[in-house]
Amino acid sequence: MKVGLFLPCYVDQFYPQVGIATLELLRQFEVEVSYPMEQTCCGQPMANSGCEKDAIPSYLHFVETFQAFDYIVAPSGSCTYHVRKHFDVIEQSEQVQHVRARTLDISEFLLDVIQIKSLTAKFPHKVGLHQSCHGLRGLRLGQGSERVGTAYSKTEQLLQMVDGLELITLDRKDECCGFGGTFAVSEAAVSAKMGKDRIADHQRNGAEVLTAGDMSCLMHLEGLIRRRRSEIKVMHLVEILNAK
Amino acid sequence: MSKEKILSRIQANKPAARALPDIPAFEFATSDLHAAFTSLAEANASRCLSLTSTDEMANFISVQFPEAKQIASTYSSYKGNVDLQAVTDPSELKQVDVAVIPGQVGVAENAAIWVTEEDCVHRALPVICQHLILVLSKKQLVGNLHEAYQKIQIDQSGYGVFIAGPSKTADIEQSLVIGAQGARSLTIVFID
Amino acid sequence: MQHADKAATFIQNESKTDWHNASIWRAREKRDVAAHGIPEWEHLRELASQIKDNVLSNLDHYLVQFEEAATRNGVQVHWAATAEDHNRIVLGILQKNKLSKVVKSKSMLTEECHLNPFLEANGVEVIDTDLGERIIQLRDERPSHIVAPAIHLKKEEIGELFHEKLGTEKGATDPNYLTEAARQHLRSAFMESHAGLTGVNFAVAETGGVVIVTNEGNSDMGVHLNKVQIHCMGIEKIIPRAQDLGIFVRLLARSAIGQAISIFTSHYHRPKAGGAMHYVIVDNGRSEHLGREDFRNGLKCIRCGACMNTCPVYRRSGGHSYGYTIPGPIGSILTPGKDLKQHSDLPFASTLCGSCSDVCPVKIDIHEQLYKWRQIIAEEGHLNRFKRWSMRLAGKILSSPKAYRRFGRLARWALRVMPSSMVYNRWNDWGKERELPTAPKQSFKEWYQENHPAS
């Protein structure tokens, strides 16, 4: 089984440690994983801004870069969702269909494909989980609070495998952090307010570390935290799952 | 002219036919309908009581509404003091302190009671009176709204209504206030 | 003014924003409790959605069936292609019967058609009788929420208003006291009015009746105390069968405010003895919207307001920031169909978090429609020029590995070396309240190459 590591463009540029943690985590389970150097971006920034047409070259490039892999794994529910959901506007060749079907968020890959039962990670901290929306409601990594049915959460399931980690309960289980891509800039006031409220929920409930499956949410929240010099720390889910 | 314009635009624009689904029989989980009804009713700020005779009803009204001057009843075994047949303008009913009306079906899942025009004599009666008493038998209870709609025929009367509590509003800062424009209280009397 | 600007103004009063957010979130929480109490909830949503699919695919037939049944019941049916037609028809009914005082229960349709100012200009007095609607009518405002029109107001503001307009004591703010004052005021309005006008929640094709839900009982007061009753409905309010009400009524109040059912679910089929009953069936752009394949699902909406209550943007920007009768997520997918250019900002007033779609009792794919409207808005040239240009550039850079690498290195370098006064300037909306990420010297790609020389 050949796995291609797919890193969101801003993770590659600004959060290399998240890429490294993903790689190390996959290798812990002896997954044959490599990072195709030609990769760029899934095209979401353009498409969410209404410029899907400008994103199509990125879609085609993505498919070309990853078509040879059995699975394409990303530490991002959002970019994974974009590939799976929105690559429907290009011609659905066999390669495109293969790439769309086989692009997975890391938690899906760990739990559904290689079906891990335990982790060696130790992280003796109080952690608050921010459920990134595209993973939660797009990929259904968990049962959103809106929907009636049996509760589950893949991200929580993974965090519970971490030794010493205490998951705190939030007042609002899965409210959006307000990042939203260009929304963060075009609706800066609402975006910042949403982010502040999200951080406050975590702080109120005693989180030392705020984690999420998408670094984009955390980039926004961290920006707010640093500006206010708050105590709370942000870490991507994989950094915790790979903690030693 | 508008009609033709609208219909022809719909014909031109409507999607391909989609089937109308059958509605399955959803069962109501609780077997004690009366208990379920009562707890829902109380949550809606209604009051429920069980009486064994209509004498007890007269007693209840005189204790509960000692100031009531006008009592209008359409419930056959309890006579009020308002001659509803003589009322021509329903606005006059605003003087009614207590109205007693028989209900037809009670719904356990939401504590709503089906009342029709024929039960009220005047359509306005259950909403314009100050205090409303609906009379029901436990045998008239059903589990959920699907069962209720099976039981009633909505167009049998010119007007029919599910009433689930006293008139209320939360339009000022979401604070619940009982007694908006309609009746200030609802009492559901079970007589079996 | 655009949504973002109005929202920014709204948020300036942070404590009021927090209050607004918390107060509306309570409705969402109550909805959750109510929905989770029904094990078949998701099945009901699916059925509701399928019934509405059937309605939309058969709407012409159902409307005719509805009209025929209603006519048999003695109801007079009028058809209005536009808002103007609707207003003229209502005025015509009133003038023909020499009626000049109307009590109205809540109707988003008449808001959409601007009926009140039209009637007032023609000498008809209109009194909105839903308490929330009456409050905003007295303030000469538009509703900020479709279920709770005055949700943006604090009780102090309402107390002040009632003191001025209804003569309540100065400084009185107790909701019980204020509601009692409104009760007296409205009950006398009901007695003095000449006609009762309502919106419609459901119109049943097979029986020709209309169903209206209220908690206050104001629809029944207005309808029963007047000889003439007028019910105004959009063409999409049709449901095929009486038994379908079981599905929709179970969903509606639970979704709206977590109530098992509204206090009054009124079924009107025939005029009262000696009275007259009218339906005005309104299109006003709906049949055109029906033709938009990606967006026609919006016509399934039953106006419960759950998407507003759940929307993190709506709760923090207030209904008035949307600049249309129906605010929030559902408004943002309906309005571009009305005037794409004017409302081109609304599909962007969302993070696409998707909560609206999951909370919707008829499963409208709201956030997906927002995404699709964005494409159309950009395509038709309604994005601002800077955004359009930067996306075009981004598209080029992000599809070329070489350009991507160069641009990434440059951006990281710039962030590291530029003085912060240059980074955080007035053009940097990100930086108003947030730091930018710290730029590492090495990207992942560079690290990987260094550590995996073979690749």
Tab-separated table of C-alpha atoms in Angstrom, chain A residues 25 28-29 111 115-121 158 161-162:
chain	number	residue	atom	x	y	z
A	25	LEU	CA	2.874	9.152	13.005
A	28	GLN	CA	5.005	4.471	13.517
A	29	PHE	CA	2.466	2.129	11.953
A	111	LEU	CA	-9.212	4.365	12.242
A	115	GLN	CA	-7.608	0.400	12.068
A	116	ILE	CA	-5.200	1.259	14.825
A	117	LYS	CA	-6.198	0.294	18.345
A	118	SER	CA	-3.613	2.161	20.366
A	119	LEU	CA	-0.971	4.859	20.298
A	120	THR	CA	2.305	5.258	22.132
A	121	ALA	CA	1.763	8.990	22.601
A	158	LEU	CA	-7.869	9.078	18.744
A	161	MET	CA	-5.729	6.727	23.011
A	162	VAL	CA	-3.173	9.251	24.225
